[in-house]
Amino acid sequence: MIHIAGTAGTSALLGSVIGVLCLDNALRNDVMSEVNAVWNGKKTLDLDALDQLTILNQVILETARLYPPVRFVSQLTTEAGEVEIGEQKCPFQKGTRLLGSIFTANRDANRYQNPDDFDLTRNFSDILSWNGEGHERACPGKSLSIGFIKIFCLHLFHNYQWDSITEVKWDFEKVTAVTPNNLVLQGFAQRL
Ligand code: HEM
């Protein structure tokens, strides 16, 4: 389970981050400048290098908000209770399956201004993509997965450059990760 959650979730989010950066030249240039500044001729990176990637951090969080790799949380109730939805209390019996849509919550206009826009200045303190924080079902791999994606992007942008890409198409029909389909990074060459 940990293997599936970790690899599928992280690789899907990484794919979406690359897709987002393909679509936005200005953002990609900002991330590349940040990577170059952090790397700055060093042979090896300090431990705090990842913390210095503040733009990339926001890119990962905003991508995870708009394209959460885990779309739903699902729980079988072990006792009867009630959930509050809006003003209404909805009772449920023991054994009811409760589903929560992270995708929908992440685009809630009551929580996020212009929720469908990509915006790095948002407050991500209660982001639900890793199932929130401070309770037993919260994702224990949040920092690790963000760290992996940062390390990948650091090496990608430091060692390679891409000049052009094929058009990125998002496939909302499939309830899977929103990773670019058939993406080809053309002119993707090793930097000398
Ligand atoms: C290093 C990578 C990761 C590892 C090792 C990992 C591991 C786990 C584990 C063990 C759980 C179960 C926690 C529990 O039930 O107590 C979990 C839950 C969860 N993870 Fe991760 N995860 C990783 C990456 C991600 C990523 C990239 C995302 C999404 C951005 C994510 C989203 C979630 C969500 C939403 C849950 C709650 C699922 C549910 O309760 O139905 N995880 N993770």
GROMACS .gro file of C-alpha atoms and ligand atoms in nm:
model
  235
    1MET     CA    1   0.000   0.000   0.000
    2ILE     CA    2   0.278   0.241   0.094
    3HIS     CA    3   0.460   0.150  -0.226
    4ILE     CA    4   0.153   0.211  -0.443
    5ALA     CA    5   0.054   0.531  -0.262
    6GLY     CA    6   0.407   0.663  -0.276
    7THR     CA    7   0.510   0.577  -0.631
    8ALA     CA    8   0.177   0.631  -0.810
    9GLY     CA    9   0.094   0.953  -0.623
   10THR     CA   10   0.438   1.103  -0.647
   11SER     CA   11   0.498   1.012  -1.012
   12ALA     CA   12   0.153   1.146  -1.109
   13LEU     CA   13   0.219   1.473  -0.929
   14LEU     CA   14   0.566   1.499  -1.080
   15GLY     CA   15   0.414   1.447  -1.428
   16SER     CA   16   0.160   1.721  -1.362
   17VAL     CA   17   0.430   1.960  -1.236
   18ILE     CA   18   0.629   1.903  -1.557
   19GLY     CA   19   0.307   1.953  -1.757
   20VAL     CA   20   0.233   2.281  -1.581
   21LEU     CA   21   0.588   2.403  -1.645
   22CYS     CA   22   0.557   2.306  -2.014
   23LEU     CA   23   0.250   2.525  -2.047
   24ASP     CA   24   0.395   2.835  -1.887
   25ASN     CA   25   0.727   2.968  -2.024
   26ALA     CA   26   0.754   3.252  -1.773
   27LEU     CA   27   0.697   3.020  -1.480
   28ARG     CA   28   0.947   2.770  -1.618
   29ASN     CA   29   1.207   3.046  -1.653
   30ASP     CA   30   1.146   3.152  -1.292
   31VAL     CA   31   1.193   2.795  -1.173
   32MET     CA   32   1.509   2.757  -1.384
   33SER     CA   33   1.653   3.080  -1.242
   34GLU     CA   34   1.576   2.960  -0.891
   35VAL     CA   35   1.744   2.625  -0.959
   36ASN     CA   36   2.051   2.795  -1.104
   37ALA     CA   37   2.072   3.033  -0.807
   38VAL     CA   38   2.048   2.746  -0.558
   39TRP     CA   39   2.298   2.535  -0.750
   40ASN     CA   40   2.530   2.826  -0.829
   41GLY     CA   41   2.836   2.631  -0.944
   42LYS     CA   42   2.849   2.398  -0.645
   43LYS     CA   43   2.948   2.035  -0.707
   44THR     CA   44   2.719   1.900  -0.440
   45LEU     CA   45   2.415   2.060  -0.282
   46ASP     CA   46   2.371   2.155   0.084
   47LEU     CA   47   2.096   1.991   0.281
   48ASP     CA   48   1.904   2.317   0.295
   49ALA     CA   49   1.905   2.355  -0.088
   50LEU     CA   50   1.555   2.208  -0.110
   51ASP     CA   51   1.421   2.463   0.139
   52GLN     CA   52   1.553   2.743  -0.080
   53LEU     CA   53   1.338   2.634  -0.375
   54THR     CA   54   1.044   2.848  -0.270
   55ILE     CA   55   0.891   2.906  -0.615
   56LEU     CA   56   0.916   2.537  -0.701
   57ASN     CA   57   0.757   2.456  -0.364
   58GLN     CA   58   0.456   2.675  -0.446
   59VAL     CA   59   0.438   2.527  -0.799
   60ILE     CA   60   0.419   2.176  -0.649
   61LEU     CA   61   0.150   2.276  -0.397
   62GLU     CA   62  -0.063   2.464  -0.650
   63THR     CA   63  -0.030   2.176  -0.899
   64ALA     CA   64  -0.135   1.934  -0.624
   65ARG     CA   65  -0.437   2.156  -0.553
   66LEU     CA   66  -0.555   2.179  -0.915
   67TYR     CA   67  -0.457   1.824  -1.018
   68PRO     CA   68  -0.460   1.617  -0.698
   69PRO     CA   69  -0.320   1.270  -0.778
   70VAL     CA   70  -0.543   1.116  -0.510
   71ARG     CA   71  -0.887   1.246  -0.603
   72PHE     CA   72  -1.096   1.089  -0.328
   73VAL     CA   73  -1.071   0.969   0.028
   74SER     CA   74  -1.295   0.681   0.123
   75GLN     CA   75  -1.378   0.540   0.465
   76LEU     CA   76  -1.609   0.265   0.589
   77THR     CA   77  -1.773   0.382   0.909
   78THR     CA   78  -1.737   0.156   1.213
   79GLU     CA   79  -2.020   0.324   1.401
   80ALA     CA   80  -2.327   0.534   1.325
   81GLY     CA   81  -2.294   0.911   1.329
   82GLU     CA   82  -2.366   1.221   1.128
   83VAL     CA   83  -2.181   1.453   0.895
   84GLU     CA   84  -2.256   1.819   0.851
   85ILE     CA   85  -2.285   1.930   0.491
   86GLY     CA   86  -2.349   2.301   0.462
   87GLU     CA   87  -2.622   2.373   0.717
   88GLN     CA   88  -2.760   2.020   0.704
   89LYS     CA   89  -2.683   1.730   0.933
   90CYS     CA   90  -2.684   1.397   0.749
   91PRO     CA   91  -2.709   1.086   0.967
   92PHE     CA   92  -2.543   0.761   0.857
   93GLN     CA   93  -2.549   0.402   0.980
   94LYS     CA   94  -2.259   0.183   1.084
   95GLY     CA   95  -2.099   0.031   0.771
   96THR     CA   96  -2.178   0.329   0.544
   97ARG     CA   97  -1.904   0.417   0.297
   98LEU     CA   98  -1.820   0.786   0.314
   99LEU     CA   99  -1.645   0.945   0.019
  100GLY     CA  100  -1.480   1.284   0.019
  101SER     CA  101  -1.376   1.449  -0.308
  102ILE     CA  102  -1.039   1.619  -0.267
  103PHE     CA  103  -1.066   1.741  -0.627
  104THR     CA  104  -1.393   1.925  -0.554
  105ALA     CA  105  -1.279   2.060  -0.218
  106ASN     CA  106  -0.961   2.196  -0.376
  107ARG     CA  107  -1.169   2.400  -0.621
  108ASP     CA  108  -1.417   2.529  -0.363
  109ALA     CA  109  -1.479   2.897  -0.436
  110ASN     CA  110  -1.556   2.955  -0.066
  111ARG     CA  111  -1.201   2.855   0.018
  112TYR     CA  112  -1.000   2.962  -0.289
  113GLN     CA  113  -1.047   3.284  -0.482
  114ASN     CA  114  -1.082   3.211  -0.857
  115PRO     CA  115  -1.027   2.843  -0.777
  116ASP     CA  116  -0.962   2.732  -1.134
  117ASP     CA  117  -0.674   2.978  -1.179
  118PHE     CA  118  -0.314   2.873  -1.122
  119ASP     CA  119  -0.194   3.109  -0.849
  120LEU     CA  120   0.130   3.071  -0.654
  121THR     CA  121   0.040   3.331  -0.394
  122ARG     CA  122  -0.231   3.123  -0.228
  123ASN     CA  123  -0.234   3.013   0.134
  124PHE     CA  124  -0.174   2.638   0.123
  125SER     CA  125  -0.172   2.585   0.500
  126ASP     CA  126  -0.480   2.361   0.497
  127ILE     CA  127  -0.435   2.201   0.154
  128LEU     CA  128  -0.625   1.870   0.133
  129SER     CA  129  -0.422   1.698  -0.141
  130TRP     CA  130  -0.227   1.496   0.119
  131ASN     CA  131  -0.543   1.450   0.327
  132GLY     CA  132  -0.478   1.747   0.551
  133GLU     CA  133  -0.275   1.731   0.869
  134GLY     CA  134  -0.299   1.632   1.233
  135HIS     CA  135  -0.522   1.326   1.211
  136GLU     CA  136  -0.464   0.953   1.176
  137ARG     CA  137  -0.537   0.922   0.802
  138ALA     CA  138  -0.322   1.215   0.695
  139CYS     CA  139  -0.051   1.122   0.442
  140PRO     CA  140   0.279   1.056   0.618
  141GLY     CA  141   0.467   1.091   0.286
  142LYS     CA  142   0.385   1.458   0.221
  143SER     CA  143   0.731   1.609   0.282
  144LEU     CA  144   0.908   1.312   0.127
  145SER     CA  145   0.706   1.329  -0.195
  146ILE     CA  146   0.757   1.706  -0.225
  147GLY     CA  147   1.129   1.653  -0.160
  148PHE     CA  148   1.152   1.386  -0.434
  149ILE     CA  149   0.987   1.616  -0.688
  150LYS     CA  150   1.217   1.903  -0.594
  151ILE     CA  151   1.527   1.683  -0.629
  152PHE     CA  152   1.405   1.557  -0.967
  153CYS     CA  153   1.338   1.911  -1.095
  154LEU     CA  154   1.670   2.037  -0.957
  155HIS     CA  155   1.862   1.777  -1.154
  156LEU     CA  156   1.636   1.806  -1.458
  157PHE     CA  157   1.679   2.181  -1.495
  158HIS     CA  158   2.042   2.183  -1.393
  159ASN     CA  159   2.149   1.912  -1.636
  160TYR     CA  160   1.903   1.946  -1.923
  161GLN     CA  161   1.720   2.208  -2.122
  162TRP     CA  162   1.419   2.176  -2.344
  163ASP     CA  163   1.356   2.408  -2.633
  164SER     CA  164   1.005   2.316  -2.734
  165ILE     CA  165   0.731   2.071  -2.648
  166THR     CA  166   0.431   1.909  -2.810
  167GLU     CA  167   0.094   2.051  -2.708
  168VAL     CA  168  -0.003   1.935  -2.361
  169LYS     CA  169  -0.352   1.783  -2.343
  170TRP     CA  170  -0.524   1.721  -2.013
  171ASP     CA  171  -0.754   1.422  -2.008
  172PHE     CA  172  -1.033   1.492  -1.761
  173GLU     CA  173  -1.237   1.198  -1.893
  174LYS     CA  174  -1.019   0.944  -1.718
  175VAL     CA  175  -1.042   0.950  -1.341
  176THR     CA  176  -0.671   0.907  -1.302
  177ALA     CA  177  -0.383   1.144  -1.257
  178VAL     CA  178  -0.391   1.451  -1.474
  179THR     CA  179  -0.057   1.392  -1.636
  180PRO     CA  180   0.015   1.520  -1.986
  181ASN     CA  181  -0.063   1.258  -2.249
  182ASN     CA  182   0.178   1.192  -2.533
  183LEU     CA  183   0.408   1.467  -2.419
  184VAL     CA  184   0.732   1.491  -2.611
  185LEU     CA  185   1.001   1.725  -2.488
  186GLN     CA  186   1.164   1.819  -2.817
  187GLY     CA  187   1.517   1.954  -2.829
  188PHE     CA  188   1.562   1.813  -2.482
  189ALA     CA  189   1.935   1.823  -2.461
  190GLN     CA  190   2.199   1.783  -2.198
  191ARG     CA  191   2.339   2.116  -2.085
  192LEU     CA  192   2.714   2.145  -2.129
  193HEM     C1  193   0.678   0.930  -0.068
  193HEM     C2  194   0.555   0.925  -0.116
  193HEM     C3  195   0.434   0.885  -0.035
  193HEM     C4  196   0.421   0.791   0.063
  193HEM     C5  197   0.528   0.701   0.123
  193HEM     C6  198   0.280   0.793   0.105
  193HEM     C7  199   0.227   0.712   0.202
  193HEM     C8  200   0.096   0.715   0.245
  193HEM     C9  201   0.037   0.627   0.345
  193HEM    C10  202   0.113   0.517   0.420
  193HEM    C11  203  -0.091   0.661   0.362
  193HEM    C12  204  -0.196   0.596   0.456
  193HEM    C13  205  -0.206   0.676   0.583
  193HEM    C14  206  -0.312   0.620   0.679
  193HEM     O1  207  -0.417   0.571   0.635
  193HEM     O2  208  -0.290   0.630   0.800
  193HEM    C15  209  -0.118   0.771   0.271
  193HEM    C16  210  -0.240   0.833   0.259
  193HEM    C17  211  -0.265   0.933   0.169
  193HEM     N1  212  -0.176   0.993   0.082
  193HEM    FE1  213   0.020   0.947   0.064
  193HEM     N2  214   0.213   0.887   0.031
  193HEM    C18  215   0.301   0.944  -0.056
  193HEM    C19  216   0.274   1.040  -0.151
  193HEM    C20  217   0.151   1.103  -0.166
  193HEM    C21  218   0.121   1.206  -0.263
  193HEM    C22  219   0.220   1.264  -0.365
  193HEM    C23  220  -0.010   1.242  -0.244
  193HEM    C24  221  -0.093   1.347  -0.314
  193HEM    C25  222  -0.045   1.466  -0.348
  193HEM    C26  223  -0.062   1.161  -0.136
  193HEM    C27  224  -0.192   1.169  -0.087
  193HEM    C28  225  -0.244   1.087   0.011
  193HEM    C29  226  -0.383   1.091   0.053
  193HEM    C30  227  -0.493   1.183   0.000
  193HEM    C31  228  -0.398   0.993   0.153
  193HEM    C32  229  -0.527   0.956   0.227
  193HEM    C33  230  -0.592   0.839   0.156
  193HEM    C34  231  -0.717   0.790   0.231
  193HEM     O3  232  -0.722   0.799   0.353
  193HEM     O4  233  -0.807   0.738   0.163
  193HEM     N3  234   0.037   1.079  -0.091
  193HEM     N4  235  -0.002   0.803   0.203
   0.00000   0.00000   0.00000
